[in-house]
Coordinates of C-alpha atoms and ligand atoms in Angstrom, one line a residue:
X1 CA 98.7 37.0 256.9
X2 CA 96.3 34.1 257.2
X3 CA 97.2 30.4 257.4
X4 CA 98.8 27.9 259.7
X5 CA 102.3 26.8 258.9
X6 CA 102.2 28.6 255.5
X7 CA 105.2 29.6 253.6
X8 CA 104.9 33.2 253.9
X9 CA 106.7 36.2 252.3
X10 CA 106.6 39.9 253.4
X11 CA 108.7 43.1 253.0
X12 CA 108.3 46.4 254.8
X13 CA 110.1 48.2 252.0
X14 CA 109.5 47.7 248.3
X15 CA 112.0 45.3 246.8
X16 CA 113.6 44.4 250.0
X17 CA 112.9 40.6 249.6
X18 CA 115.2 39.0 247.1
X19 CA 113.4 37.1 244.5
X20 CA 114.5 33.8 242.9
X21 CA 117.2 33.1 245.6
X22 CA 117.9 33.3 249.3
X23 CA 121.4 34.6 249.4
X24 CA 122.3 37.1 246.7
X25 CA 125.8 38.4 246.6
X26 CA 124.5 41.7 247.8
X27 CA 121.0 41.8 249.4
X28 CA 118.7 44.8 248.5
X29 CA 119.1 48.0 250.7
X30 CA 122.5 46.6 252.0
X31 CA 120.6 44.2 254.2
X32 CA 122.2 41.1 255.7
X33 CA 120.7 37.7 254.7
X34 CA 120.3 35.2 257.6
X35 CA 118.6 31.9 258.1
X36 CA 116.7 31.0 261.2
X37 CA 116.1 27.3 261.6
X38 CA 113.5 25.9 263.9
X39 CA 114.0 22.4 262.8
X40 CA 117.2 20.4 261.9
X41 CA 118.1 21.1 258.2
X42 CA 117.1 17.3 257.5
X43 CA 113.7 17.3 259.2
X44 CA 111.0 15.7 257.0
X45 CA 109.3 18.2 254.7
X46 CA 106.2 18.3 256.8
X47 CA 108.0 19.4 259.9
X48 CA 110.9 21.3 258.4
X49 CA 110.8 24.9 259.5
X50 CA 113.0 27.9 258.7
X51 CA 112.7 31.4 257.6
X52 CA 115.2 33.8 255.7
X53 CA 115.5 37.2 257.3
X54 CA 116.9 40.3 255.6
X55 CA 118.2 42.7 258.3
X56 CA 120.0 45.8 259.0
X57 CA 122.6 44.0 261.1
X58 CA 123.2 40.4 261.3
X59 CA 122.4 38.6 264.6
X60 CA 126.1 38.4 265.5
X61 CA 126.0 42.1 266.0
X62 CA 122.9 41.7 268.2
X63 CA 124.8 39.6 270.7
X64 CA 127.9 40.3 272.7
X65 CA 129.7 39.0 275.7
X66 CA 127.0 37.5 278.0
X67 CA 126.6 38.2 281.7
X68 CA 124.5 36.2 284.1
X69 CA 121.0 37.5 284.7
X70 CA 118.7 36.6 287.6
X71 CA 115.0 35.9 286.9
X72 CA 114.4 33.8 290.1
X73 CA 110.7 33.2 289.6
X74 CA 111.1 31.6 286.2
X75 CA 111.9 27.9 286.8
X76 CA 112.7 25.1 284.2
X77 CA 112.4 21.4 284.4
X78 CA 113.7 19.4 286.2
X79 CA 112.7 21.4 289.2
X80 CA 111.6 18.9 291.7
X81 CA 111.2 18.8 295.5
X82 CA 111.8 22.5 296.3
X83 CA 108.6 22.7 298.4
X84 CA 106.9 20.5 301.1
X85 CA 103.3 20.9 300.0
X86 CA 101.7 17.4 300.0
X87 CA 100.4 15.8 296.9
X88 CA 96.8 16.8 296.0
X89 CA 94.3 18.4 293.7
X90 CA 95.1 22.1 293.8
X91 CA 93.4 25.3 293.0
X92 CA 94.4 29.0 293.2
X93 CA 92.9 32.4 293.0
X94 CA 94.4 34.9 290.5
X95 CA 97.9 36.2 291.2
X96 CA 97.7 40.0 292.0
X97 CA 99.5 42.4 289.8
X98 CA 102.4 43.8 291.8
X99 CA 102.7 47.4 292.9
X100 CA 106.3 47.9 291.9
X101 CA 107.2 48.3 288.2
X102 CA 107.2 44.9 286.6
X103 CA 107.7 43.9 283.0
X104 CA 106.3 40.9 281.2
X105 CA 109.8 39.2 281.8
X106 CA 110.2 40.2 285.4
X107 CA 106.6 39.3 286.0
X108 CA 106.9 35.7 284.9
X109 CA 106.1 33.3 287.8
X110 CA 106.4 29.5 287.1
X111 CA 103.7 27.3 288.6
X112 CA 104.7 23.9 287.3
X113 CA 107.4 22.2 285.3
X114 CA 107.3 18.8 283.5
X115 CA 109.9 16.7 281.6
X116 CA 113.5 18.1 281.1
X117 CA 114.5 21.2 279.3
X118 CA 118.0 19.7 278.6
X119 CA 116.4 16.9 276.5
X120 CA 113.8 19.0 274.8
X121 CA 110.9 17.2 276.4
X122 CA 108.1 18.5 278.6
X123 CA 107.0 22.0 279.4
X124 CA 106.5 24.6 282.0
X125 CA 103.3 26.6 283.0
X126 CA 103.7 30.2 284.1
X127 CA 101.5 33.1 285.0
X128 CA 102.7 36.6 284.1
X129 CA 101.7 39.9 285.9
X130 CA 102.9 43.1 284.4
X131 CA 102.4 46.9 284.8
X132 CA 105.4 48.1 282.7
X133 CA 106.6 47.9 279.2
X134 CA 109.9 46.1 278.3
X135 CA 111.6 49.5 277.4
X136 CA 114.9 49.0 275.5
X137 CA 114.8 45.3 276.5
X138 CA 114.6 42.3 274.2
X139 CA 114.4 38.7 274.9
X140 CA 114.6 35.3 273.3
X141 CA 114.0 31.8 274.7
X142 CA 116.3 29.1 273.4
X143 CA 114.5 26.5 275.5
X144 CA 111.2 26.5 273.7
X145 CA 108.3 28.2 272.1
X146 CA 106.0 30.3 274.2
X147 CA 102.2 30.0 274.0
X148 CA 100.8 33.1 275.6
X149 CA 97.2 33.2 276.8
X150 CA 96.3 36.9 277.9
X151 CA 93.6 36.9 280.6
X152 CA 93.4 40.5 281.6
X153 CA 94.8 43.3 279.5
X154 CA 96.1 43.2 276.0
X155 CA 99.8 42.9 275.0
X156 CA 101.8 44.1 272.0
X157 CA 104.3 41.6 271.0
X158 CA 107.0 43.1 268.8
X159 CA 109.0 40.3 267.2
X160 CA 111.8 40.1 264.7
X161 CA 109.2 39.1 262.1
X162 CA 106.5 41.6 262.9
X163 CA 104.1 43.0 265.5
X164 CA 101.1 41.2 267.0
X165 CA 98.5 42.8 269.3
X166 CA 97.0 40.1 271.4
X167 CA 94.0 40.7 273.7
X168 CA 92.1 38.3 276.0
X169 CA 90.2 35.7 274.0
X170 CA 93.2 35.6 271.7
X171 CA 96.5 33.7 272.1
X172 CA 99.9 33.9 270.4
X173 CA 102.9 31.7 269.8
X174 CA 106.4 32.9 269.7
X175 CA 108.9 30.4 268.1
X176 CA 111.9 29.1 270.0
X177 CA 114.9 31.6 269.6
X178 CA 112.8 34.5 268.2
X179 CA 113.7 37.9 269.6
X180 CA 110.7 39.9 271.0
X181 CA 109.6 42.6 273.3
X182 CA 106.3 42.9 275.1
X183 CA 104.4 46.2 275.7
X184 CA 101.1 46.6 277.5
X185 CA 98.1 47.9 275.8
X186 CA 96.0 48.5 278.9
X187 CA 98.5 49.6 281.5
X188 CA 98.5 46.3 283.3
X189 CA 98.4 42.7 282.1
X190 CA 98.0 39.2 283.4
X191 CA 97.8 35.9 281.6
X192 CA 99.1 32.4 281.3
X193 CA 102.1 31.0 279.4
X194 CA 102.9 27.4 278.3
X195 CA 106.6 27.1 277.6
X196 CA 107.0 24.1 275.1
X197 CA 110.4 22.5 275.5
X198 CA 109.6 19.9 272.8
X199 CA 108.4 19.6 269.2
X200 CA 106.4 22.6 268.0
X201 CA 102.7 23.0 268.4
X202 CA 100.8 22.0 265.4
X203 CA 97.1 21.4 264.5
X204 CA 95.6 18.0 265.6
X205 CA 94.5 15.6 263.0
X206 CA 90.8 15.6 262.7
X207 CA 90.2 11.9 261.7
X208 CA 86.5 11.2 260.7
X209 CA 85.7 14.9 261.5
X210 CA 87.1 15.6 258.2
X211 CA 88.6 18.8 256.7
X212 CA 86.8 21.4 258.7
X213 CA 86.0 22.6 262.2
X214 CA 88.1 22.8 265.5
X215 CA 90.8 25.3 264.8
X216 CA 90.7 26.1 261.1
X217 CA 94.1 27.1 259.5
X218 CA 92.8 30.3 258.0
X219 CA 92.1 31.8 261.5
X220 CA 95.7 31.8 262.4
X221 CA 97.5 35.1 261.6
X222 CA 101.1 35.8 261.1
X223 CA 102.4 39.5 261.2
X224 CA 103.8 41.3 258.1
X225 CA 107.4 42.5 258.3
X226 CA 108.0 45.5 260.5
X227 CA 111.5 46.9 261.6
X228 CA 113.0 49.3 264.0
X229 CA 116.0 51.3 262.7
X230 CA 116.9 52.4 266.1
X231 CA 120.4 53.1 267.4
X232 CA 121.2 53.3 271.0
X233 CA 122.0 51.1 273.9
X234 CA 119.6 48.3 274.7
X235 CA 119.7 44.9 276.5
X236 CA 119.1 41.5 275.1
X237 CA 118.1 38.9 277.6
X238 CA 118.3 35.1 276.9
X239 CA 116.9 32.1 278.5
X240 CA 119.1 29.0 277.7
X241 CA 118.9 25.6 279.4
X242 CA 117.1 27.1 282.3
X243 CA 119.6 29.8 283.0
X244 CA 119.4 33.5 282.1
X245 CA 121.9 35.7 280.4
X246 CA 122.1 39.3 279.2
X247 CA 124.2 41.2 276.7
X248 CA 124.3 44.9 275.8
X249 CA 123.5 45.9 272.3
X250 CA 124.1 49.1 270.2
X251 CA 120.9 48.9 268.3
X252 CA 117.5 47.4 268.2
X253 CA 117.6 43.7 267.2
X254 CA 114.1 43.9 265.7
X255 CA 115.7 45.1 262.4
X256 CA 114.3 42.6 260.0
X257 CA 113.0 44.5 256.8
X258 CA 111.8 41.6 254.9
X259 CA 111.5 37.9 255.5
X260 CA 110.2 34.6 253.9
X261 CA 109.6 31.2 255.3
X262 CA 107.4 29.1 257.6
X263 CA 109.2 29.6 261.0
X264 CA 107.2 32.5 262.3
X265 CA 105.1 33.8 265.2
X266 CA 101.3 33.6 265.0
X267 CA 98.2 34.6 266.9
X268 CA 94.7 33.0 267.0
X269 CA 91.3 34.2 268.1
X270 CA 89.8 31.5 270.3
X271 CA 86.3 32.7 269.3
X272 CA 86.9 31.4 265.9
X273 CA 87.3 27.8 267.2
X274 CA 84.6 25.7 265.8
X275 CA 83.7 23.1 268.6
X276 CA 82.4 19.7 267.8
X277 CA 80.6 17.7 270.4
X278 CA 77.8 15.6 271.5
X279 CA 74.6 15.9 269.4
X280 CA 72.6 13.0 270.9
X281 CA 74.0 11.7 274.2
X282 CA 77.1 11.4 276.4
X283 CA 80.2 13.5 276.4
X284 CA 83.2 12.9 274.2
X285 CA 86.7 13.1 275.8
X286 CA 87.9 16.6 276.2
X287 CA 90.6 16.1 273.5
X288 CA 87.6 16.9 271.1
X289 CA 88.4 20.7 272.1
X290 CA 92.1 20.5 271.3
X291 CA 93.3 23.7 269.6
X292 CA 96.9 22.9 269.3
X293 CA 99.0 19.8 270.0
X294 CA 102.7 19.3 270.5
X295 CA 103.6 15.7 269.7
X296 CA 106.0 13.8 271.9
X297 CA 107.2 11.2 269.4
X298 CA 104.9 8.5 270.7
X299 CA 101.7 8.4 268.6
X300 CA 98.7 10.0 270.3
X301 CA 100.7 10.9 273.3
X302 CA 101.2 14.6 273.4
X303 CA 103.9 16.5 275.0
X304 CA 101.3 19.1 275.4
X305 CA 97.7 19.6 274.3
X306 CA 96.3 23.1 274.4
X307 CA 92.6 22.6 274.9
X308 CA 89.7 25.1 275.3
X309 CA 86.2 24.9 276.8
X310 CA 84.4 27.5 274.8
X311 CA 80.9 28.7 274.5
X312 CA 78.7 25.9 273.0
X313 CA 75.3 24.3 272.8
X314 CA 74.5 21.5 275.3
X315 CA 71.9 19.3 273.7
X316 CA 72.7 15.7 274.9
X317 CA 69.7 13.7 275.9
X318 CA 69.6 11.4 279.0
X319 CA 73.2 12.4 279.8
X320 CA 75.3 13.9 282.5
X321 CA 76.4 16.9 280.5
X322 CA 79.4 18.4 282.5
X323 CA 82.8 16.7 282.2
X324 CA 82.7 13.4 284.1
X325 CA 84.7 12.1 287.0
X326 CA 88.1 11.3 285.8
X327 CA 91.6 9.9 286.6
X328 CA 94.2 10.4 284.0
X329 CA 97.7 9.4 283.0
X330 CA 98.1 12.9 281.5
X331 CA 98.5 16.0 283.9
X332 CA 96.1 18.8 283.6
X333 CA 96.8 22.5 284.4
X334 CA 93.6 24.6 283.8
X335 CA 92.9 28.3 283.7
X336 CA 89.9 30.5 283.3
X337 CA 90.0 33.4 280.8
X338 CA 86.5 34.7 281.6
X339 CA 83.1 33.7 282.7
X340 CA 82.2 30.4 284.6
X341 CA 83.4 26.8 284.1
X342 CA 80.4 24.5 283.9
X343 CA 81.8 21.8 286.2
X344 CA 82.8 24.3 288.9
X345 CA 80.5 27.3 289.1
X346 CA 82.1 28.6 292.3
X347 CA 85.7 28.9 293.4
X348 CA 87.3 28.7 290.0
X349 CA 87.4 32.3 289.0
X350 CA 88.9 34.2 285.9
X351 CA 92.6 34.4 286.3
X352 CA 92.6 31.4 288.6
X353 CA 94.2 28.2 288.1
X354 CA 93.8 24.5 289.0
X355 CA 96.1 21.4 288.8
X356 CA 95.0 17.8 288.5
X357 CA 98.1 15.8 288.3
X358 CA 98.8 12.3 287.0
X359 CA 96.3 9.8 288.3
X360 CA 94.6 12.2 290.8
X361 CA 90.8 12.1 290.7
X362 CA 88.8 15.2 289.7
X363 CA 85.4 16.1 288.3
X364 CA 82.4 18.2 289.0
X365 CA 81.8 19.7 292.5
X366 CA 78.9 18.6 294.6
X367 CA 76.7 21.5 293.4
X368 CA 77.5 20.9 289.8
X369 CA 76.8 17.2 290.1
X370 CA 73.4 17.9 291.9
X371 CA 72.4 20.2 289.2
X372 CA 73.5 18.2 286.3
X373 CA 71.9 15.1 287.6
X374 CA 68.4 16.7 288.3
X375 CA 67.9 19.5 285.8
X376 CA 65.6 19.3 282.9
X377 CA 67.7 18.5 279.8
X378 CA 66.5 21.2 277.3
X379 CA 68.9 22.5 274.7
X380 CA 71.1 25.0 276.6
X381 CA 73.7 27.4 275.4
X382 CA 76.7 27.8 277.6
X383 CA 77.6 31.4 277.1
X384 CA 80.2 33.9 278.3
X385 CA 82.8 31.3 279.2
X386 CA 86.3 30.4 278.1
X387 CA 88.4 28.0 280.2
X388 CA 91.6 26.2 278.9
X389 CA 93.9 23.4 279.8
X390 CA 97.6 22.8 279.2
X391 CA 97.8 19.0 279.4
X392 CA 101.0 17.0 279.3
X393 CA 102.0 13.4 279.3
X394 CA 104.6 14.3 282.0
X395 CA 103.8 14.8 285.7
X396 CA 103.7 18.5 286.5
X397 CA 106.0 19.3 289.5
X398 CA 104.9 22.3 291.5
X399 CA 107.3 25.2 292.1
X400 CA 107.9 26.6 295.6
X401 CA 106.3 29.8 294.3
X402 CA 103.1 27.9 293.4
X403 CA 103.2 25.9 296.7
X404 CA 103.6 29.0 298.9
X405 CA 101.3 31.3 296.9
X406 CA 98.9 33.2 299.0
X407 CA 96.0 32.6 296.7
X408 CA 96.3 28.7 297.0
X409 CA 92.9 27.6 298.2
X410 CA 93.1 25.3 301.3
X411 CA 89.4 24.5 300.9
X412 CA 89.4 23.2 297.3
X413 CA 88.9 19.6 298.3
X414 CA 85.8 20.6 300.2
X415 CA 84.0 21.1 296.8
X416 CA 83.6 17.4 296.7
X417 CA 82.8 16.7 300.4
X418 CA 78.9 17.1 299.9
X419 CA 78.8 14.4 297.3
X420 CA 76.4 12.1 299.0
X421 CA 76.1 8.2 298.9
X422 CA 73.1 7.6 296.6
X423 CA 73.5 3.9 296.6
X424 CA 70.8 2.2 298.7
X425 CA 70.4 -1.1 297.0
X426 CA 67.4 0.0 294.9
X427 CA 67.7 0.4 291.2
X428 CA 66.8 4.2 291.3
X429 CA 69.2 5.0 294.2
X430 CA 68.4 7.5 296.9
X431 CA 67.9 11.1 295.5
X432 CA 66.2 12.6 298.7
Ligands
FE2_1 FE1 90.6 15.4 283.4

């Protein structure tokens, strides 16, 4: 169903969705009515989110006595100082897919955490590597919504509200508290996850851009109702304030036959993003490429911005076209879904990652600078590339996993070592 933040309604069986009221004395098909609230009841209308679910068993039957569960690679903020890697700009090659059977959940590895999960501020960045389906396993995350960015291999995300197939170039968002299971469409899978502890992602305001372009609402897709009427033992795993818990169930919790409301998962094809950029000279700030933003409460200061660097035409005259050199109060975690990133043509490979933390300088490597400073500025199409950034107002603290990761590049800083002094006191500088 198309649209961002719409009030949807859908039923997998005819007449399963009550009409005219939410809570009839007896719901159709003997279903249980249940509300799932993603905002406080009293949130303003524009941010008030809830859905009504009509299900075979109520959620209290999909939860029993909890036991502790260990998922040691999945960390939550605050998680500070558990490694000794000095401060610096960092870059990693891709994380390899393990040989042993690993599900989407078991394959989640936290790279950075920011803010504080207990105060619902900040976020975490993760990579996932998987080669096994979650079989008879279900999960929900009370700590935040999950923005999933597949990089290699598609995933099928079966949620309480419906099923989404998500392949590289697409993303999906699973709301806080929603139960789901992940299966692999291609045998193995790798990707990135942003766990948003704070207010939900929404579309950025466009200001003078007007009513169209960037991510358009109609390109977001929410699944129709789909249910499993499956008896038999299964596990529900829960992340709650950074800890993990599990409980045994007697039947699938994905048993919602009909639902209506605006608290729902969605997917989005990054190829449908309509970029806006420089058509005469200079380069706008990268915020021009924001797909989704999660506000922090302070105006213009995002808890998270999800930004992409898609295919686009470069036409600026007498301009340095790649992203400029930069220091930033925001902290920037980048990944590459496919192709090459224009400011770093070598060393930053699909599946790789980089981290440019609060106030640490970054920018084009020496080769990129040389090329962009001397090449003829014809209109040029940047093709076959899709990088992205999870950017937050909070410093991103590295996990021990990320600090010790074999694929951490010791030589990343060398990419700037060949930047020469061009200043020689003449107005043109020295370009020999
Ligand atoms: Fe930056």
